[in-house]
XYZ file of C-alpha atoms in Angstrom:
496
model
C -12.315 5.312 -7.544
C -9.090 3.345 -8.058
C -8.214 2.343 -11.636
C -4.663 1.078 -12.063
C -5.069 0.679 -15.829
C -4.854 4.457 -16.172
C -1.253 4.190 -14.996
C 1.852 3.090 -16.870
C 5.475 2.081 -16.387
C 8.103 2.689 -19.029
C 10.350 -0.085 -20.324
C 13.775 1.394 -21.097
C 16.545 -0.681 -22.657
C 20.184 0.343 -22.535
C 22.856 -0.268 -25.162
C 25.483 1.778 -27.045
C 26.377 2.744 -30.629
C 29.389 0.403 -30.664
C 27.438 -2.623 -31.897
C 26.188 -1.302 -35.241
C 22.830 -1.137 -36.965
C 21.998 -4.826 -37.200
C 22.577 -5.548 -33.520
C 20.727 -2.427 -32.395
C 17.753 -3.358 -34.561
C 17.666 -6.748 -32.869
C 17.885 -5.041 -29.452
C 14.909 -2.841 -30.338
C 12.898 -5.790 -31.636
C 13.567 -7.865 -28.534
C 12.735 -4.948 -26.222
C 9.461 -4.322 -28.020
C 8.569 -8.014 -27.734
C 9.252 -8.087 -23.989
C 7.320 -4.858 -23.461
C 4.292 -6.181 -25.353
C 4.380 -9.411 -23.370
C 4.488 -7.541 -20.048
C 1.768 -5.175 -21.174
C -0.577 -8.074 -21.946
C 0.363 -10.287 -18.995
C -2.560 -10.771 -16.565
C -0.131 -10.416 -13.652
C 0.697 -6.816 -14.615
C -1.982 -4.351 -13.409
C -0.861 -1.253 -15.391
C 0.178 -0.491 -18.951
C 3.788 -1.192 -19.880
C 5.049 1.323 -22.459
C 7.936 0.655 -24.830
C 10.629 3.324 -25.132
C 13.332 3.354 -27.833
C 16.735 1.983 -26.903
C 18.930 4.557 -25.170
C 22.542 4.634 -26.383
C 24.001 7.864 -25.014
C 23.961 10.110 -21.974
C 21.709 12.614 -23.760
C 19.146 9.960 -24.702
C 19.146 8.570 -21.166
C 18.716 12.019 -19.639
C 15.859 12.811 -22.009
C 13.852 9.675 -21.257
C 14.280 10.077 -17.490
C 13.265 13.708 -17.696
C 10.185 12.741 -19.718
C 9.276 10.052 -17.150
C 9.390 12.646 -14.395
C 7.026 14.924 -16.287
C 4.495 12.318 -17.461
C 1.844 12.184 -14.740
C 0.586 8.709 -15.689
C 4.097 7.222 -15.506
C 4.599 5.698 -12.068
C 7.996 4.123 -12.631
C 10.724 2.928 -14.974
C 11.833 -0.632 -15.733
C 15.428 -0.645 -16.996
C 17.215 -3.509 -18.753
C 20.663 -3.690 -20.319
C 20.292 -5.979 -23.355
C 23.930 -5.428 -24.285
C 26.689 -3.602 -22.475
C 25.775 0.023 -21.717
C 28.693 1.962 -20.170
C 27.338 3.160 -16.853
C 28.848 6.643 -16.804
C 26.295 7.462 -19.509
C 23.561 6.827 -16.930
C 24.769 9.178 -14.209
C 22.962 12.295 -15.379
C 19.672 10.526 -16.028
C 19.734 8.627 -12.745
C 20.503 11.820 -10.834
C 17.300 13.479 -12.007
C 14.923 10.483 -11.994
C 12.192 11.015 -9.390
C 10.101 7.953 -10.191
C 10.638 4.444 -8.751
C 13.108 2.290 -10.663
C 13.080 -1.451 -11.249
C 16.209 -3.099 -12.637
C 15.085 -6.140 -14.603
C 18.043 -8.509 -14.847
C 16.790 -10.724 -17.657
C 17.736 -11.768 -21.187
C 15.719 -12.311 -24.325
C 16.540 -16.000 -24.759
C 15.657 -18.316 -21.926
C 18.120 -21.089 -22.810
C 21.621 -21.097 -24.206
C 21.481 -22.185 -27.896
C 24.308 -24.645 -27.483
C 24.736 -25.746 -31.114
C 24.312 -22.378 -32.835
C 25.825 -19.913 -30.360
C 28.608 -17.781 -31.889
C 30.210 -14.393 -31.168
C 27.419 -12.486 -32.895
C 25.007 -14.063 -30.436
C 27.331 -13.219 -27.542
C 27.662 -9.587 -28.620
C 23.885 -9.222 -28.754
C 22.951 -11.035 -25.541
C 25.186 -9.516 -22.885
C 22.729 -8.900 -20.053
C 24.663 -11.153 -17.704
C 27.453 -8.589 -17.473
C 25.773 -5.504 -18.955
C 23.339 -5.423 -16.038
C 26.221 -5.700 -13.590
C 27.736 -2.506 -14.990
C 24.363 -0.820 -14.579
C 23.976 -2.235 -11.078
C 27.343 -0.858 -10.031
C 26.549 2.727 -10.914
C 23.297 2.651 -8.963
C 25.055 1.185 -5.949
C 27.821 3.767 -6.317
C 25.176 6.515 -6.422
C 23.273 4.975 -3.468
C 20.055 4.731 -5.484
C 17.181 2.720 -4.033
C 15.722 0.369 -6.614
C 14.113 -3.025 -7.010
C 16.166 -5.782 -8.650
C 14.245 -8.624 -10.289
C 16.262 -11.547 -11.684
C 14.757 -14.084 -14.057
C 13.416 -14.687 -17.529
C 10.744 -12.270 -18.682
C 8.235 -15.081 -19.283
C 8.652 -16.708 -15.868
C 5.672 -16.346 -13.537
C 8.058 -15.658 -10.654
C 9.512 -12.673 -12.503
C 6.064 -11.385 -13.454
C 4.848 -11.661 -9.875
C 7.876 -9.761 -8.589
C 7.288 -7.000 -11.143
C 3.611 -6.966 -10.243
C 4.448 -6.403 -6.582
C 6.803 -3.546 -7.375
C 4.256 -1.941 -9.708
C 1.598 -2.070 -7.009
C 3.954 -0.435 -4.534
C 4.765 2.222 -7.138
C 1.045 2.832 -7.668
C 0.584 3.415 -3.947
C 3.582 5.736 -3.864
C 2.361 7.641 -6.917
C -1.062 8.048 -5.312
C 0.494 9.806 -2.315
C 2.110 12.489 -4.458
C -0.032 15.592 -4.040
C -2.701 13.683 -2.101
C -4.784 15.497 0.506
C -6.087 14.068 3.777
C -8.651 15.803 5.967
C -8.708 15.665 9.744
C -12.110 16.435 11.203
C -11.077 17.631 14.625
C -7.741 16.875 16.262
C -6.271 13.593 17.394
C -7.516 11.916 20.550
C -6.242 14.022 23.419
C -3.004 13.048 25.150
C -2.339 10.157 22.737
C 1.259 10.064 21.515
C 1.478 7.692 18.567
C -1.249 9.355 16.482
C 0.709 12.608 16.577
C 3.528 13.312 14.163
C 5.305 15.886 12.046
C 2.891 16.725 9.231
C 5.393 19.081 7.597
C 8.064 16.400 7.466
C 5.476 13.930 6.175
C 4.619 16.231 3.283
C 8.312 16.650 2.475
C 9.004 12.919 2.747
C 5.812 11.390 1.412
C 4.276 14.015 -0.849
C 0.828 14.204 0.758
C -0.627 16.995 2.878
C -2.701 16.768 6.057
C -4.846 19.626 7.280
C -7.528 19.974 9.936
C -11.059 21.110 9.150
C -13.572 22.232 11.728
C -16.236 19.682 12.533
C -18.760 22.488 12.209
C -17.759 22.934 8.569
C -18.444 19.241 7.976
C -21.710 19.425 9.922
C -22.918 22.193 7.607
C -22.362 19.951 4.577
C -24.139 17.061 6.336
C -27.114 19.276 7.202
C -27.505 20.219 3.523
C -28.009 16.610 2.393
C -31.368 16.079 0.695
C -33.987 13.550 1.737
C -33.933 11.999 -1.732
C -30.182 11.388 -1.476
C -30.749 9.737 1.905
C -33.467 7.525 0.399
C -31.027 6.347 -2.275
C -28.360 5.357 0.253
C -30.952 3.662 2.478
C -31.877 1.519 -0.530
C -28.199 0.570 -0.883
C -28.116 -0.427 2.785
C -31.186 -2.602 2.318
C -29.681 -4.325 -0.732
C -26.188 -4.835 0.676
C -26.684 -5.703 4.344
C -28.950 -7.533 6.742
C -30.661 -4.772 8.683
C -31.725 -5.517 12.248
C -35.475 -4.954 12.759
C -34.976 -1.726 14.701
C -33.308 -0.104 11.678
C -35.789 -1.273 9.066
C -38.509 1.005 7.774
C -41.068 1.333 10.523
C -38.496 0.202 13.102
C -37.970 2.084 16.349
C -34.551 3.382 15.295
C -34.996 3.792 11.546
C -34.372 7.526 11.987
C -30.866 6.677 13.262
C -30.205 4.793 10.019
C -31.264 7.885 8.078
C -28.926 9.983 10.250
C -26.073 7.563 9.455
C -26.790 7.752 5.726
C -26.908 11.536 5.925
C -23.510 11.584 7.634
C -22.045 9.261 4.990
C -23.301 11.411 2.122
C -22.071 14.580 3.808
C -18.570 13.253 4.419
C -18.273 11.919 0.872
C -19.492 15.251 -0.514
C -16.895 17.112 1.582
C -14.137 14.756 0.401
C -15.165 14.981 -3.245
C -15.446 18.768 -3.168
C -11.976 19.073 -1.661
C -10.379 16.291 -3.731
C -9.370 14.398 -0.590
C -8.191 10.786 -0.616
C -8.832 10.056 3.041
C -9.897 11.417 6.380
C -9.853 10.974 10.137
C -12.454 11.492 12.834
C -12.435 11.357 16.617
C -15.283 10.815 19.051
C -13.983 13.760 21.112
C -14.744 16.211 18.280
C -18.303 15.687 17.018
C -19.791 19.184 17.297
C -22.986 19.263 15.244
C -22.861 15.554 14.254
C -25.442 13.426 16.029
C -23.528 10.139 16.006
C -19.967 9.003 15.431
C -19.510 8.038 11.761
C -19.489 4.249 11.868
C -21.049 2.802 8.747
C -19.982 5.984 6.924
C -16.296 5.317 7.588
C -16.714 1.624 6.777
C -18.376 2.239 3.425
C -16.084 5.083 2.413
C -13.088 2.838 3.044
C -14.738 0.222 0.847
C -14.928 2.871 -1.886
C -11.165 3.411 -1.645
C -10.778 6.260 0.828
C -8.143 6.071 3.532
C -9.429 6.303 7.098
C -8.260 6.066 10.676
C -9.858 6.952 13.990
C -8.774 9.399 16.673
C -7.132 11.747 14.193
C -4.486 9.203 13.163
C -3.543 10.733 9.815
C -0.497 8.507 9.255
C -2.630 5.376 9.336
C -5.364 6.980 7.198
C -2.756 7.736 4.525
C -1.329 4.210 4.775
C -4.786 2.653 4.424
C -5.302 4.648 1.226
C -1.908 3.632 -0.188
C -2.507 -0.037 0.607
C -5.961 0.078 -0.963
C -4.358 1.393 -4.146
C -1.674 -1.301 -4.004
C -4.264 -4.036 -3.503
C -6.729 -2.779 -6.107
C -8.165 -5.644 -8.138
C -6.764 -8.360 -5.879
C -8.926 -10.777 -3.914
C -9.367 -9.643 -0.318
C -9.314 -6.233 1.284
C -7.459 -3.658 3.340
C -8.830 -1.979 6.427
C -8.088 0.298 9.325
C -7.455 -1.988 12.307
C -6.536 -2.015 15.963
C -5.150 -4.744 18.199
C -7.969 -4.821 20.727
C -7.686 -7.796 23.076
C -5.760 -11.060 23.502
C -6.568 -14.734 23.886
C -3.715 -16.119 25.986
C -4.755 -19.771 26.132
C -1.429 -21.677 26.056
C -2.630 -23.965 23.249
C -4.187 -21.267 21.079
C -2.772 -17.773 21.588
C -4.170 -15.081 19.288
C -5.209 -11.460 18.876
C -8.698 -10.097 18.388
C -8.531 -7.077 16.120
C -11.398 -4.614 15.937
C -12.269 -0.982 16.528
C -15.172 0.817 18.103
C -16.954 0.896 14.738
C -14.773 1.495 11.738
C -13.592 -1.723 10.082
C -13.848 -1.887 6.278
C -16.356 -4.332 4.817
C -13.791 -5.316 2.170
C -12.420 -7.884 4.653
C -15.827 -9.367 5.596
C -16.270 -13.106 5.088
C -20.036 -12.888 4.553
C -22.856 -10.389 4.136
C -22.516 -7.927 7.038
C -25.258 -7.147 9.523
C -26.239 -3.500 9.866
C -26.817 -2.881 13.563
C -27.177 -0.106 16.124
C -25.811 -0.178 19.655
C -24.691 2.301 22.306
C -21.059 3.298 21.921
C -20.365 3.707 25.612
C -17.891 6.528 25.011
C -18.180 10.085 23.696
C -21.686 10.873 24.912
C -23.373 10.866 21.504
C -26.395 9.080 20.022
C -26.148 5.359 19.325
C -24.154 4.889 16.109
C -25.016 2.570 13.213
C -22.315 0.129 12.155
C -21.645 -2.991 10.097
C -20.942 -6.116 12.135
C -19.125 -9.112 10.630
C -16.299 -11.589 10.999
C -13.260 -11.547 8.759
C -12.159 -14.766 7.135
C -9.092 -16.960 7.697
C -5.861 -16.890 5.752
C -2.470 -15.178 5.549
C -2.541 -11.448 6.258
C -0.412 -8.673 7.683
C -0.596 -5.578 9.842
C 1.354 -2.478 8.845
C 2.002 0.700 10.800
C 3.882 3.927 10.103
C 5.268 5.654 13.187
C 7.162 8.913 13.598
C 10.413 8.178 15.429
C 11.423 11.833 15.639
C 14.353 11.722 13.233
C 12.689 9.393 10.726
C 9.530 7.519 9.810
C 9.419 3.779 10.395
C 7.235 1.278 8.518
C 6.649 -1.783 10.673
C 5.026 -4.934 9.296
C 3.900 -8.079 11.127
C 2.892 -11.094 9.076
C -0.028 -12.957 10.661
C -2.355 -15.892 10.045
C -6.020 -15.057 10.432
C -8.240 -17.797 11.858
C -11.939 -18.535 11.927
C -13.504 -17.656 15.292
C -14.008 -20.921 17.178
C -16.724 -19.390 19.364
C -19.597 -17.038 18.668
C -19.408 -13.425 19.813
C -23.100 -12.600 20.251
C -22.549 -9.602 22.499
C -19.682 -7.920 20.622
C -21.339 -5.358 18.318
C -18.355 -4.581 16.077
C -16.592 -6.037 13.060
C -13.635 -8.179 14.078
C -10.865 -10.496 12.961
C -8.808 -13.082 14.836
C -5.177 -13.716 13.983
C -2.033 -15.391 15.196
C 1.030 -13.184 14.822
C 4.231 -14.625 13.429
C 6.553 -16.065 14.527
C 4.456 -16.602 17.665
C 2.438 -14.518 20.100
C 5.258 -13.820 22.543
C 7.909 -12.857 20.008
C 5.586 -11.082 17.578
C 3.972 -8.832 20.162
C 7.235 -8.161 21.987
C 8.990 -7.192 18.745
C 6.118 -4.865 17.800
C 6.305 -3.113 21.157
C 10.111 -2.868 21.093
C 9.871 -1.242 17.645
C 7.359 1.335 18.885
C 4.594 0.053 16.624
C 1.268 1.834 16.906
C -1.962 0.296 18.169
C -3.527 1.411 14.861
C -2.597 -0.447 11.681
C -3.716 -1.214 8.182
C -4.742 -4.868 8.054
C -4.277 -6.459 4.637
C -5.521 -9.727 3.199
C -4.058 -9.249 -0.281
C -0.651 -7.613 0.097
C 2.626 -9.251 1.049
C 5.457 -7.955 3.167
C 7.459 -7.574 -0.062
C 4.912 -5.040 -1.350
C 5.484 -2.991 1.781
C 9.253 -3.405 1.623
C 9.246 -2.076 -1.941
C 7.035 0.800 -0.828
C 9.406 1.708 2.012
C 12.342 1.667 -0.426
C 10.514 4.114 -2.698
C 9.734 6.369 0.254
C 13.273 6.126 1.569
C 12.137 5.193 5.069
C 13.081 2.558 7.607
C 11.416 -0.832 7.183
C 11.126 -3.555 9.817
C 9.574 -6.980 9.321
C 8.264 -9.303 12.016
C 7.753 -12.619 10.269
C 8.098 -16.364 10.512
C 11.877 -16.246 10.961
C 12.048 -13.364 13.446
C 14.172 -13.966 16.533
C 13.920 -11.391 19.290
C 17.657 -11.201 19.932
C 18.377 -10.510 16.266
C 15.438 -8.099 16.005
C 16.773 -6.048 18.909
C 20.141 -5.920 17.195
C 18.426 -4.712 14.006
C 16.811 -1.924 16.003
C 20.213 -0.932 17.396
C 21.887 -1.013 13.978
C 19.099 1.047 12.442
C 19.369 3.611 15.202
C 23.058 4.024 14.422
C 22.435 4.123 10.675
C 19.778 6.836 10.843
C 21.880 9.020 13.126
């Protein structure tokens, strides 16, 4: 469902006619070499496309206009090999709608001490040519990523990779559609939000569809289609005896498969990239979609419970950003705390819907009463998530702006069994510590729903927020509560 290799970024090099044919030919040759290297680098997940050197305002405007129109182009990498007078860039930068990365590099890694002359200096002027370019973007208040380093350095490639992944997530939101089956959980504040403003700001639309309309699609699912999905369950998971063929609750497994097929059919027919459900709106559906939501997330769809469309959209974007990387991204909720003074941590889970992409082993497929909502016992995947660095991200509507809040965490292996907890779960320690991390999250108005990521960094999310033009707050290893509260105050003043 997610194939980043269909996407591309354009490599645009700036210069001017002043230098003459020989120098400009060398500029073009060097640019083509860098582009080819980036295009073939294993760190770069999309195609990198070479564009001829731009030397005038008209050429700059034309390439930026073309980037806007090309649907597969998700961003532009710009580099000033020589000096490129920045007033030439004003018109093109004014119209550019795609993310921009300023690559402050140079073709040669080292100074050629013995052979360097003025011809070399005239050709290799990135050290001050990029500063001219940087000024005009700062003067125009343009958000962009700046990467400094040689084009063959792994550090540079990794920085570009992160920006490209953020750009892929941003591109995926443009024109995306998310379906809400039912409304949000009644009387809950944080799952609400301004869907009109979100479409203006983020580019995706959110609309509600009657649960009865979904139920009709579910009811039309064929027995043969159910058989096929049941076979997938049997191959992929350890089914408890009650759900196996001949088991007392095998019919519930068939109901779960039927729901999964129906939801996926609805999403495919409507070209949706994600969805929400809520246990308060299940008219015509026999059980809350548990395994259905888990497996559809694993296929790349965004999801969140209780009608939380902002988190569903974020889950989708983060799945696109993390595509091809080890680890997964999942809808998550801070559920309960372990406050032992020597080992404070959070247990994250949800009633049912945690994506199997973060499982540390083959999941169990189980059935248990839900204890809420008054529906039949739902089928779900039960597993632990593995240890390692991770993060939780949440988008909240602050009224006059959207805020992206990120908390870096360290997931840990459960040190005790949880034999009576029939849900997927993960344990983590929030940075910088439990007291500061949780207090900062609450002071920032962070939601109880998040996207939990094993394969994205806070820098990915920072780049994403820059592209969206929204507020970004990080709770990490260096966070101090006093300074964080000041940051909240400063941001409040800035956004007013």
